[in-house]
Amino acid sequence: MAEDRKAYMIKGDNLGEVRIADEVVAIIAGLAATEVEGVSSMAGNITKELVSKLGMKNLSKGIKVEVQGNVVRADVALNICFGYAIPEVSAKVQERVKSAIENMTGLEVSSVNIRIAGVNTEKHK
């Protein structure tokens, strides 16, 4: 339920406040990570894998975010395409995720931790 999700105030003034759900931050991170060349897909746990197979799209798959105050820490689990250099792809994902979260939310990103969960050996077009 939407009421059960954590939400963080990013702006408050006499016109009202703006709150952002932690899942929104995770979705931003996931979308940014998949834009990087060499990233095959996001990796998730077995529950998230079953949910995606049932046709329910989970855009925050493979992402865990922790927000304390206005500072975000993101953990990103992904599958990489075979033949790409893991250090280079990981660095690009870290930069892209940090930039996307900071630009879209105004929150500060303290760290983006990458976990390579698998390698996809299928040919991509």
PDB file of N, CA and C in Angstrom, residues 54-90:
ATOM      1  N   LEU A  54       5.306 -13.151 -13.743  1.00  0.00           N
ATOM      2  CA  LEU A  54       3.847 -13.128 -13.727  1.00  0.00           C
ATOM      3  C   LEU A  54       3.286 -11.923 -14.477  1.00  0.00           C
ATOM      4  N   GLY A  55       4.181 -11.126 -15.038  1.00  0.00           N
ATOM      5  CA  GLY A  55       3.741  -9.999 -15.856  1.00  0.00           C
ATOM      6  C   GLY A  55       3.627  -8.689 -15.113  1.00  0.00           C
ATOM      7  N   MET A  56       3.952  -8.665 -13.839  1.00  0.00           N
ATOM      8  CA  MET A  56       3.904  -7.424 -13.078  1.00  0.00           C
ATOM      9  C   MET A  56       5.275  -6.774 -13.155  1.00  0.00           C
ATOM     10  N   LYS A  57       5.339  -5.616 -13.762  1.00  0.00           N
ATOM     11  CA  LYS A  57       6.615  -4.946 -13.962  1.00  0.00           C
ATOM     12  C   LYS A  57       7.094  -4.321 -12.659  1.00  0.00           C
ATOM     13  N   ASN A  58       8.343  -4.588 -12.316  1.00  0.00           N
ATOM     14  CA  ASN A  58       8.927  -4.024 -11.105  1.00  0.00           C
ATOM     15  C   ASN A  58      10.142  -3.216 -11.514  1.00  0.00           C
ATOM     16  N   LEU A  59       9.976  -1.905 -11.596  1.00  0.00           N
ATOM     17  CA  LEU A  59      11.035  -1.038 -12.090  1.00  0.00           C
ATOM     18  C   LEU A  59      12.143  -0.797 -11.076  1.00  0.00           C
ATOM     19  N   SER A  60      11.931  -1.218  -9.837  1.00  0.00           N
ATOM     20  CA  SER A  60      12.967  -1.029  -8.826  1.00  0.00           C
ATOM     21  C   SER A  60      13.728  -2.329  -8.554  1.00  0.00           C
ATOM     22  N   LYS A  61      13.561  -3.312  -9.398  1.00  0.00           N
ATOM     23  CA  LYS A  61      14.232  -4.609  -9.233  1.00  0.00           C
ATOM     24  C   LYS A  61      15.747  -4.427  -9.165  1.00  0.00           C
ATOM     25  N   GLY A  62      16.363  -5.065  -8.183  1.00  0.00           N
ATOM     26  CA  GLY A  62      17.815  -5.009  -8.055  1.00  0.00           C
ATOM     27  C   GLY A  62      18.354  -3.761  -7.389  1.00  0.00           C
ATOM     28  N   ILE A  63      17.475  -2.915  -6.858  1.00  0.00           N
ATOM     29  CA  ILE A  63      17.901  -1.659  -6.253  1.00  0.00           C
ATOM     30  C   ILE A  63      17.454  -1.603  -4.802  1.00  0.00           C
ATOM     31  N   LYS A  64      18.356  -1.188  -3.946  1.00  0.00           N
ATOM     32  CA  LYS A  64      18.012  -0.912  -2.549  1.00  0.00           C
ATOM     33  C   LYS A  64      18.521   0.485  -2.249  1.00  0.00           C
ATOM     34  N   VAL A  65      17.650   1.336  -1.753  1.00  0.00           N
ATOM     35  CA  VAL A  65      18.065   2.691  -1.398  1.00  0.00           C
ATOM     36  C   VAL A  65      17.810   2.939   0.088  1.00  0.00           C
ATOM     37  N   GLU A  66      18.713   3.677   0.687  1.00  0.00           N
ATOM     38  CA  GLU A  66      18.552   4.130   2.063  1.00  0.00           C
ATOM     39  C   GLU A  66      18.693   5.643   2.048  1.00  0.00           C
ATOM     40  N   VAL A  67      17.697   6.319   2.587  1.00  0.00           N
ATOM     41  CA  VAL A  67      17.731   7.778   2.639  1.00  0.00           C
ATOM     42  C   VAL A  67      17.745   8.200   4.095  1.00  0.00           C
ATOM     43  N   GLN A  68      18.759   8.969   4.464  1.00  0.00           N
ATOM     44  CA  GLN A  68      18.849   9.547   5.807  1.00  0.00           C
ATOM     45  C   GLN A  68      18.997  11.046   5.634  1.00  0.00           C
ATOM     46  N   GLY A  69      17.997  11.758   6.097  1.00  0.00           N
ATOM     47  CA  GLY A  69      17.984  13.201   5.871  1.00  0.00           C
ATOM     48  C   GLY A  69      17.825  13.451   4.387  1.00  0.00           C
ATOM     49  N   ASN A  70      18.782  14.149   3.800  1.00  0.00           N
ATOM     50  CA  ASN A  70      18.770  14.404   2.355  1.00  0.00           C
ATOM     51  C   ASN A  70      19.878  13.648   1.646  1.00  0.00           C
ATOM     52  N   VAL A  71      20.373  12.574   2.261  1.00  0.00           N
ATOM     53  CA  VAL A  71      21.488  11.810   1.698  1.00  0.00           C
ATOM     54  C   VAL A  71      21.022  10.395   1.359  1.00  0.00           C
ATOM     55  N   VAL A  72      21.350   9.964   0.136  1.00  0.00           N
ATOM     56  CA  VAL A  72      20.942   8.647  -0.365  1.00  0.00           C
ATOM     57  C   VAL A  72      22.154   7.738  -0.510  1.00  0.00           C
ATOM     58  N   ARG A  73      21.965   6.489  -0.121  1.00  0.00           N
ATOM     59  CA  ARG A  73      22.932   5.426  -0.401  1.00  0.00           C
ATOM     60  C   ARG A  73      22.197   4.400  -1.238  1.00  0.00           C
ATOM     61  N   ALA A  74      22.756   4.045  -2.401  1.00  0.00           N
ATOM     62  CA  ALA A  74      22.093   3.101  -3.300  1.00  0.00           C
ATOM     63  C   ALA A  74      22.946   1.851  -3.491  1.00  0.00           C
ATOM     64  N   ASP A  75      22.293   0.692  -3.433  1.00  0.00           N
ATOM     65  CA  ASP A  75      22.920  -0.592  -3.744  1.00  0.00           C
ATOM     66  C   ASP A  75      22.250  -1.105  -5.013  1.00  0.00           C
ATOM     67  N   VAL A  76      23.065  -1.390  -6.024  1.00  0.00           N
ATOM     68  CA  VAL A  76      22.558  -1.779  -7.337  1.00  0.00           C
ATOM     69  C   VAL A  76      23.094  -3.163  -7.695  1.00  0.00           C
ATOM     70  N   ALA A  77      22.186  -4.098  -7.962  1.00  0.00           N
ATOM     71  CA  ALA A  77      22.574  -5.444  -8.401  1.00  0.00           C
ATOM     72  C   ALA A  77      22.197  -5.579  -9.869  1.00  0.00           C
ATOM     73  N   LEU A  78      23.174  -5.961 -10.691  1.00  0.00           N
ATOM     74  CA  LEU A  78      22.891  -6.049 -12.116  1.00  0.00           C
ATOM     75  C   LEU A  78      23.591  -7.229 -12.774  1.00  0.00           C
ATOM     76  N   ASN A  79      23.093  -7.550 -13.949  1.00  0.00           N
ATOM     77  CA  ASN A  79      23.703  -8.560 -14.803  1.00  0.00           C
ATOM     78  C   ASN A  79      24.405  -7.814 -15.926  1.00  0.00           C
ATOM     79  N   ILE A  80      25.610  -8.246 -16.231  1.00  0.00           N
ATOM     80  CA  ILE A  80      26.413  -7.575 -17.239  1.00  0.00           C
ATOM     81  C   ILE A  80      26.475  -8.424 -18.509  1.00  0.00           C
ATOM     82  N   CYS A  81      26.630  -7.779 -19.640  1.00  0.00           N
ATOM     83  CA  CYS A  81      26.779  -8.490 -20.905  1.00  0.00           C
ATOM     84  C   CYS A  81      28.198  -9.050 -21.004  1.00  0.00           C
ATOM     85  N   PHE A  82      28.330 -10.261 -21.510  1.00  0.00           N
ATOM     86  CA  PHE A  82      29.637 -10.871 -21.680  1.00  0.00           C
ATOM     87  C   PHE A  82      30.476 -10.029 -22.645  1.00  0.00           C
ATOM     88  N   GLY A  83      31.750  -9.857 -22.316  1.00  0.00           N
ATOM     89  CA  GLY A  83      32.656  -9.126 -23.185  1.00  0.00           C
ATOM     90  C   GLY A  83      32.902  -7.688 -22.769  1.00  0.00           C
ATOM     91  N   TYR A  84      32.129  -7.195 -21.820  1.00  0.00           N
ATOM     92  CA  TYR A  84      32.320  -5.823 -21.337  1.00  0.00           C
ATOM     93  C   TYR A  84      33.194  -5.833 -20.085  1.00  0.00           C
ATOM     94  N   ALA A  85      33.995  -4.799 -19.920  1.00  0.00           N
ATOM     95  CA  ALA A  85      34.869  -4.686 -18.757  1.00  0.00           C
ATOM     96  C   ALA A  85      34.039  -4.275 -17.539  1.00  0.00           C
ATOM     97  N   ILE A  86      34.016  -5.130 -16.543  1.00  0.00           N
ATOM     98  CA  ILE A  86      33.206  -4.890 -15.352  1.00  0.00           C
ATOM     99  C   ILE A  86      33.578  -3.578 -14.651  1.00  0.00           C
ATOM    100  N   PRO A  87      34.874  -3.267 -14.458  1.00  0.00           N
ATOM    101  CA  PRO A  87      35.200  -1.992 -13.786  1.00  0.00           C
ATOM    102  C   PRO A  87      34.687  -0.763 -14.548  1.00  0.00           C
ATOM    103  N   GLU A  88      34.785  -0.785 -15.879  1.00  0.00           N
ATOM    104  CA  GLU A  88      34.336   0.363 -16.679  1.00  0.00           C
ATOM    105  C   GLU A  88      32.821   0.504 -16.644  1.00  0.00           C
ATOM    106  N   VAL A  89      32.112  -0.600 -16.829  1.00  0.00           N
ATOM    107  CA  VAL A  89      30.641  -0.549 -16.808  1.00  0.00           C
ATOM    108  C   VAL A  89      30.161  -0.127 -15.423  1.00  0.00           C
ATOM    109  N   SER A  90      30.771  -0.665 -14.382  1.00  0.00           N
ATOM    110  CA  SER A  90      30.378  -0.320 -13.008  1.00  0.00           C
ATOM    111  C   SER A  90      30.575   1.162 -12.729  1.00  0.00           C
TER     112      SER A  90
END
